[in-house]
């Protein structure tokens, strides 16, 4: 079977791998859609030396979605033909976090932790073997590409808004309109909140408007914090969300929240410095960090999108075949996209 590996320095390769065989508790998933995520760029751009032995590379892609085509002898809750979204982590299965579906936060130091898309083959492959507990059943009415979006970016946005306890009474300011930020816009609008977005790329501002955001602010045209304050009677937004991971937008996320407001960080990145007294304590601010979601959260976001018939499809702007993976990453890196998926449909 074919799969995409990252060689580093923006080079990727399509390799032939042996066909997967299901282990005792594993299913073989025939991939139908696999999303590209902003966090892929870390490994995609890394120096070649950082990837380890190139012969040991596994297929990348941590937003896999597909159909069960074979099950191991110990599989109890899956059958051939089931449509599933893959939660791309696996932990010990016994600790308190694994038991509530947060296998990425497994606290058993002795457990062998798997990551589909790094230690094991991920979604940018034709067929992969996955532990049954990492397979989340798809609701009726959700397409495979929507399932792939939920697997990481869209699910991450959904959980962040839950953390912020967003309601229709709130004005929310969302920094960054990549796949996570756009998903947050989609859910914010569905909640009835007033949604202000900050995004430098015109293409993404237009996409956010088509999803129903109230105002799309270009941060290159002036201070976005001032823009948000002027739209909120000088107070700042009730809730703010950073989907960029970049220091300045992170600082702005804190600064554009009102007194007693709530701010949440979901964009991955390095260090950022805050004036804790002035910007956080004296504003009585509540800060949240939110990282992806549990298997239970993944099932929840998938049902939410399907039951409410949310226009998640609008967010998926580019589709490529596996063989076109290099082109897919090139256009995704340009910023002029919404969600980009590899599809077999
Ligand atoms: Zn991701
Ligand atoms: Zn565990």
Short mmCIF file of C-alpha atoms and ligand atoms in Angstrom, two decimals:
data_model
loop_
_atom_site.label_atom_id
_atom_site.label_comp_id
_atom_site.label_asym_id
_atom_site.label_seq_id
_atom_site.Cartn_x
_atom_site.Cartn_y
_atom_site.Cartn_z
CA UNK A 1 0.00 0.00 0.00
CA UNK A 2 1.12 3.55 -0.66
CA UNK A 3 1.78 6.18 2.00
CA UNK A 4 3.28 9.67 2.25
CA UNK A 5 6.42 10.23 4.35
CA UNK A 6 8.01 13.56 5.29
CA UNK A 7 11.75 13.66 4.59
CA UNK A 8 12.18 17.13 6.15
CA UNK A 9 12.98 20.48 4.53
CA UNK A 10 9.61 20.48 2.74
CA UNK A 11 10.32 17.26 0.87
CA UNK A 12 7.93 14.39 0.90
CA UNK A 13 7.87 11.04 -0.81
CA UNK A 14 5.22 8.49 -1.71
CA UNK A 15 6.44 5.08 -0.61
CA UNK A 16 5.28 1.51 -0.95
CA UNK A 17 4.71 -0.24 2.37
CA UNK A 18 3.66 -3.82 3.14
CA UNK A 19 -0.09 -4.36 3.42
CA UNK A 20 -1.24 -3.99 7.05
CA UNK A 21 -2.41 -7.03 9.02
CA UNK A 22 -4.69 -6.44 11.98
CA UNK A 23 -3.24 -7.34 15.39
CA UNK A 24 -5.47 -9.01 18.04
CA UNK A 25 -7.35 -5.78 18.95
CA UNK A 26 -6.82 -3.92 15.69
CA UNK A 27 -8.88 -3.15 12.62
CA UNK A 28 -7.59 -2.39 9.15
CA UNK A 29 -9.02 0.89 7.92
CA UNK A 30 -9.29 1.70 4.24
CA UNK A 31 -8.74 5.44 4.14
CA UNK A 32 -11.39 7.60 2.50
CA UNK A 33 -10.24 11.06 3.60
CA UNK A 34 -7.22 12.39 5.47
CA UNK A 35 -6.86 16.00 6.56
CA UNK A 36 -3.84 18.28 6.48
CA UNK A 37 -3.23 20.09 9.77
CA UNK A 38 -1.18 23.22 10.51
CA UNK A 39 0.79 21.20 13.06
CA UNK A 40 2.08 18.98 10.20
CA UNK A 41 4.40 21.81 9.19
CA UNK A 42 6.69 21.22 12.16
CA UNK A 43 7.80 17.82 10.80
CA UNK A 44 7.37 18.89 7.17
CA UNK A 45 9.85 21.78 7.55
CA UNK A 46 12.22 20.13 10.06
CA UNK A 47 15.88 19.64 9.14
CA UNK A 48 16.43 16.29 7.42
CA UNK A 49 18.59 15.13 10.31
CA UNK A 50 15.70 15.41 12.80
CA UNK A 51 13.51 12.75 11.24
CA UNK A 52 15.79 9.87 12.33
CA UNK A 53 16.48 6.93 10.05
CA UNK A 54 14.68 7.70 6.75
CA UNK A 55 14.13 3.97 6.22
CA UNK A 56 12.00 3.84 9.41
CA UNK A 57 9.63 6.66 8.49
CA UNK A 58 5.91 6.02 8.79
CA UNK A 59 3.09 7.50 6.71
CA UNK A 60 2.07 10.90 8.10
CA UNK A 61 -1.40 12.45 8.48
CA UNK A 62 -3.15 12.58 11.86
CA UNK A 63 -6.71 13.20 10.68
CA UNK A 64 -7.64 9.79 9.26
CA UNK A 65 -11.16 8.78 8.35
CA UNK A 66 -12.30 5.66 6.56
CA UNK A 67 -13.98 2.29 6.55
CA UNK A 68 -13.20 -0.94 8.38
CA UNK A 69 -12.17 -3.68 5.92
CA UNK A 70 -10.76 -6.30 8.30
CA UNK A 71 -10.78 -6.93 12.06
CA UNK A 72 -8.43 -8.82 14.38
CA UNK A 73 -9.70 -11.84 16.33
CA UNK A 74 -10.02 -9.86 19.60
CA UNK A 75 -12.01 -6.92 18.20
CA UNK A 76 -15.36 -6.63 19.93
CA UNK A 77 -16.94 -3.33 18.91
CA UNK A 78 -16.20 -2.99 15.21
CA UNK A 79 -17.19 -4.88 12.10
CA UNK A 80 -16.29 -4.79 8.43
CA UNK A 81 -18.03 -1.87 6.73
CA UNK A 82 -18.14 0.43 9.78
CA UNK A 83 -17.34 4.08 9.02
CA UNK A 84 -14.88 5.45 11.56
CA UNK A 85 -12.87 8.52 12.50
CA UNK A 86 -9.46 7.76 13.99
CA UNK A 87 -8.44 9.39 17.26
CA UNK A 88 -4.77 9.39 16.41
CA UNK A 89 -3.26 8.50 19.80
CA UNK A 90 -2.99 5.35 21.87
CA UNK A 91 -1.87 5.11 25.51
CA UNK A 92 -1.85 2.39 28.17
CA UNK A 93 -5.64 2.04 28.13
CA UNK A 94 -5.76 1.72 31.92
CA UNK A 95 -4.76 5.04 33.54
CA UNK A 96 -7.39 7.63 34.48
CA UNK A 97 -6.87 9.68 31.31
CA UNK A 98 -6.87 6.76 28.91
CA UNK A 99 -10.10 5.55 30.53
CA UNK A 100 -11.87 8.82 29.81
CA UNK A 101 -10.66 8.83 26.21
CA UNK A 102 -7.69 11.18 26.55
CA UNK A 103 -5.04 8.66 25.47
CA UNK A 104 -2.77 11.56 24.38
CA UNK A 105 -2.45 12.44 28.09
CA UNK A 106 -1.63 8.89 29.25
CA UNK A 107 0.29 9.11 32.53
CA UNK A 108 1.66 5.57 32.65
CA UNK A 109 5.41 6.14 32.20
CA UNK A 110 5.94 2.51 31.24
CA UNK A 111 3.31 2.43 28.50
CA UNK A 112 4.27 2.28 24.87
CA UNK A 113 2.54 5.32 23.40
CA UNK A 114 1.49 5.27 19.78
CA UNK A 115 0.80 8.19 17.52
CA UNK A 116 -0.87 7.39 14.20
CA UNK A 117 1.03 9.55 11.73
CA UNK A 118 4.41 9.33 13.48
CA UNK A 119 5.19 6.13 15.39
CA UNK A 120 2.63 4.22 13.28
CA UNK A 121 1.18 4.86 9.86
CA UNK A 122 -1.30 7.72 9.74
CA UNK A 123 -4.01 8.90 7.38
CA UNK A 124 -1.93 9.74 4.33
CA UNK A 125 -1.85 6.05 3.44
CA UNK A 126 -4.21 3.73 1.60
CA UNK A 127 -4.79 1.27 4.46
CA UNK A 128 -3.64 1.26 8.08
CA UNK A 129 -3.99 -0.97 11.15
CA UNK A 130 -5.49 0.84 14.16
CA UNK A 131 -6.38 -0.28 17.70
CA UNK A 132 -10.16 -0.59 18.03
CA UNK A 133 -10.31 1.87 20.93
CA UNK A 134 -8.92 4.60 18.65
CA UNK A 135 -11.80 4.14 16.18
CA UNK A 136 -14.77 6.44 16.75
CA UNK A 137 -17.98 5.49 14.88
CA UNK A 138 -19.26 8.10 12.43
CA UNK A 139 -22.83 9.38 12.66
CA UNK A 140 -25.21 9.17 9.70
CA UNK A 141 -24.97 12.15 7.42
CA UNK A 142 -21.34 13.02 8.12
CA UNK A 143 -19.06 12.68 5.08
CA UNK A 144 -15.60 11.16 5.32
CA UNK A 145 -13.91 14.49 4.63
CA UNK A 146 -15.96 16.12 7.40
CA UNK A 147 -14.95 13.23 9.65
CA UNK A 148 -11.30 13.89 8.82
CA UNK A 149 -11.74 17.55 9.77
CA UNK A 150 -13.31 16.55 13.10
CA UNK A 151 -10.36 14.22 13.81
CA UNK A 152 -8.16 17.15 14.79
CA UNK A 153 -8.78 20.75 13.74
CA UNK A 154 -12.57 20.97 13.96
CA UNK A 155 -12.71 18.88 17.14
CA UNK A 156 -10.05 21.09 18.70
CA UNK A 157 -12.16 24.18 17.98
CA UNK A 158 -15.30 22.54 19.37
CA UNK A 159 -13.61 21.65 22.66
CA UNK A 160 -12.07 25.13 22.98
CA UNK A 161 -15.51 26.76 22.72
CA UNK A 162 -16.83 24.33 25.32
CA UNK A 163 -13.96 25.37 27.59
CA UNK A 164 -14.93 29.02 27.03
CA UNK A 165 -18.55 28.12 27.78
CA UNK A 166 -19.55 30.22 24.79
CA UNK A 167 -23.20 31.23 24.53
CA UNK A 168 -25.42 33.43 22.40
CA UNK A 169 -24.91 36.27 24.88
CA UNK A 170 -21.21 36.49 24.10
CA UNK A 171 -19.06 38.37 21.66
CA UNK A 172 -16.04 36.24 20.81
CA UNK A 173 -12.83 37.38 19.10
CA UNK A 174 -10.99 34.62 17.24
CA UNK A 175 -7.35 35.09 16.18
CA UNK A 176 -6.38 33.13 13.07
CA UNK A 177 -8.70 31.63 10.46
CA UNK A 178 -6.90 28.47 9.46
CA UNK A 179 -8.84 25.19 9.75
CA UNK A 180 -9.12 25.47 13.57
CA UNK A 181 -10.09 29.16 13.59
CA UNK A 182 -12.60 28.69 10.77
CA UNK A 183 -14.16 25.77 12.66
CA UNK A 184 -14.40 27.98 15.76
CA UNK A 185 -16.15 30.60 13.61
CA UNK A 186 -18.59 27.95 12.34
CA UNK A 187 -19.42 26.80 15.88
CA UNK A 188 -19.46 30.34 17.31
CA UNK A 189 -22.04 31.37 14.72
CA UNK A 190 -24.06 28.18 15.40
CA UNK A 191 -24.09 29.08 19.11
CA UNK A 192 -25.56 32.49 18.29
CA UNK A 193 -22.53 34.39 19.56
CA UNK A 194 -21.35 37.55 17.85
CA UNK A 195 -18.13 36.49 16.11
CA UNK A 196 -15.23 38.84 15.36
CA UNK A 197 -12.24 37.33 13.57
CA UNK A 198 -8.68 38.59 13.10
CA UNK A 199 -6.86 37.19 10.08
CA UNK A 200 -4.22 38.71 7.78
CA UNK A 201 -5.01 36.57 4.70
CA UNK A 202 -7.87 38.05 2.64
CA UNK A 203 -8.92 34.62 1.32
CA UNK A 204 -9.48 33.38 4.87
CA UNK A 205 -11.31 36.53 5.94
CA UNK A 206 -13.72 36.01 3.04
CA UNK A 207 -14.20 32.38 4.03
CA UNK A 208 -14.95 33.44 7.62
CA UNK A 209 -17.54 35.91 6.32
CA UNK A 210 -19.16 33.18 4.22
CA UNK A 211 -19.48 31.13 7.44
CA UNK A 212 -21.33 34.02 9.05
CA UNK A 213 -18.79 35.92 11.16
CA UNK A 214 -19.93 39.45 12.02
CA UNK A 215 -16.67 41.33 11.42
CA UNK A 216 -13.37 40.20 9.81
CA UNK A 217 -10.45 42.34 10.92
CA UNK A 218 -7.18 42.63 8.98
CA UNK A 219 -4.44 42.99 11.65
CA UNK A 220 -2.16 44.68 9.10
CA UNK A 221 -4.54 47.62 8.84
CA UNK A 222 -4.23 48.68 12.47
CA UNK A 223 -4.15 47.37 16.03
CA UNK A 224 -6.70 44.52 16.21
CA UNK A 225 -7.07 45.02 19.99
CA UNK A 226 -8.26 48.59 19.38
CA UNK A 227 -10.55 47.37 16.60
CA UNK A 228 -12.14 44.81 18.95
CA UNK A 229 -12.50 47.37 21.74
CA UNK A 230 -14.18 49.83 19.40
CA UNK A 231 -16.66 47.09 18.46
CA UNK A 232 -17.41 46.30 22.13
CA UNK A 233 -18.08 49.74 23.69
CA UNK A 234 -14.42 50.05 24.63
CA UNK A 235 -14.56 46.99 26.90
CA UNK A 236 -13.17 44.08 24.91
CA UNK A 237 -14.76 40.76 23.96
CA UNK A 238 -16.45 38.43 26.47
CA UNK A 239 -14.40 35.53 25.15
CA UNK A 240 -11.25 35.36 23.03
CA UNK A 241 -9.48 32.49 21.31
CA UNK A 242 -6.00 32.18 19.85
CA UNK A 243 -5.68 29.68 16.99
CA UNK A 244 -2.28 30.91 15.77
CA UNK A 245 0.32 29.96 18.39
CA UNK A 246 2.22 33.14 17.43
CA UNK A 247 3.36 35.46 20.29
CA UNK A 248 1.68 38.72 19.19
CA UNK A 249 -1.77 37.25 18.49
CA UNK A 250 -1.50 35.34 21.80
CA UNK A 251 -0.81 38.61 23.62
CA UNK A 252 -3.67 40.26 21.71
CA UNK A 253 -5.95 37.38 22.74
CA UNK A 254 -5.39 38.37 26.36
CA UNK A 255 -5.52 42.11 25.72
CA UNK A 256 -8.75 42.08 23.75
CA UNK A 257 -10.72 40.19 26.43
CA UNK A 258 -12.89 42.37 28.69
CA UNK A 259 -12.65 42.58 32.50
CA UNK A 260 -13.83 39.23 33.88
CA UNK A 261 -13.53 37.86 30.35
CA UNK A 262 -12.31 34.40 29.29
CA UNK A 263 -9.40 33.67 26.95
CA UNK A 264 -8.39 30.33 25.48
CA UNK A 265 -5.24 29.14 23.67
CA UNK A 266 -5.34 26.31 21.14
CA UNK A 267 -2.69 27.35 18.59
CA UNK A 268 0.55 25.38 19.03
CA UNK A 269 3.72 27.44 19.38
CA UNK A 270 6.68 28.37 21.55
CA UNK A 271 7.07 30.83 24.41
CA UNK A 272 5.09 34.05 24.81
CA UNK A 273 5.58 36.72 27.51
CA UNK A 274 2.69 38.44 29.29
CA UNK A 275 2.43 41.27 31.76
CA UNK A 276 0.61 39.05 34.24
CA UNK A 277 -0.40 41.81 36.67
CA UNK A 278 -1.67 44.32 34.15
CA UNK A 279 -3.10 42.06 31.48
CA UNK A 280 -4.39 39.07 33.48
CA UNK A 281 -4.73 39.68 37.25
CA UNK A 282 -6.00 43.23 37.18
CA UNK A 283 -8.57 42.23 34.57
CA UNK A 284 -9.78 39.25 36.64
CA UNK A 285 -9.25 37.16 33.51
CA UNK A 286 -9.84 33.43 33.22
CA UNK A 287 -7.30 31.70 30.97
CA UNK A 288 -7.80 28.30 29.41
CA UNK A 289 -5.43 26.00 27.59
CA UNK A 290 -7.12 23.42 25.41
CA UNK A 291 -5.45 20.57 23.55
CA UNK A 292 -7.32 18.51 20.93
CA UNK A 293 -10.10 16.30 22.39
CA UNK A 294 -10.89 12.88 23.81
CA UNK A 295 -12.39 9.99 21.86
CA UNK A 296 -15.67 10.92 23.55
CA UNK A 297 -15.27 14.55 22.49
CA UNK A 298 -14.55 13.41 18.94
CA UNK A 299 -17.81 11.45 18.82
CA UNK A 300 -19.61 14.48 20.23
CA UNK A 301 -18.33 17.00 17.69
CA UNK A 302 -19.10 14.58 14.83
CA UNK A 303 -22.72 14.20 16.04
CA UNK A 304 -23.07 17.94 16.61
CA UNK A 305 -22.05 18.72 13.01
CA UNK A 306 -24.25 15.99 11.55
CA UNK A 307 -27.38 16.57 13.64
CA UNK A 308 -27.39 20.32 13.14
CA UNK A 309 -26.38 19.99 9.49
CA UNK A 310 -23.66 22.60 9.99
CA UNK A 311 -21.97 23.73 6.76
CA UNK A 312 -18.60 22.19 7.64
CA UNK A 313 -18.21 21.30 3.93
CA UNK A 314 -17.82 25.01 3.15
CA UNK A 315 -14.65 25.02 5.15
CA UNK A 316 -13.09 22.28 3.00
CA UNK A 317 -11.74 24.19 0.03
CA UNK A 318 -9.15 21.89 -1.54
CA UNK A 319 -9.13 18.16 -2.29
CA UNK A 320 -6.18 16.15 -3.60
CA UNK A 321 -5.33 12.54 -4.40
CA UNK A 322 -2.60 10.84 -2.37
CA UNK A 323 -0.23 11.14 -5.35
CA UNK A 324 -0.69 14.94 -5.23
CA UNK A 325 0.43 15.29 -1.60
CA UNK A 326 3.35 17.61 -2.48
CA UNK A 327 0.96 19.97 -4.26
CA UNK A 328 -1.50 19.76 -1.36
CA UNK A 329 1.11 20.91 1.18
CA UNK A 330 2.38 23.62 -1.15
CA UNK A 331 -1.02 25.23 -1.49
CA UNK A 332 -1.86 24.73 2.22
CA UNK A 333 1.40 26.47 3.13
CA UNK A 334 0.44 29.46 0.95
CA UNK A 335 -2.35 30.25 3.47
CA UNK A 336 -4.89 30.68 0.67
CA UNK A 337 -7.00 27.70 1.72
CA UNK A 338 -9.52 26.53 4.24
CA UNK A 339 -9.24 22.85 5.14
CA UNK A 340 -7.21 20.75 2.69
CA UNK A 341 -7.89 17.03 2.49
CA UNK A 342 -6.48 14.02 0.71
CA UNK A 343 -9.40 12.03 -0.56
CA UNK A 344 -10.15 8.69 -2.15
CA UNK A 345 -13.77 9.50 -2.96
ZN1 LIG B 1 -3.74 18.41 14.07
ZN1 LIG B 2 -2.82 5.65 30.01
#
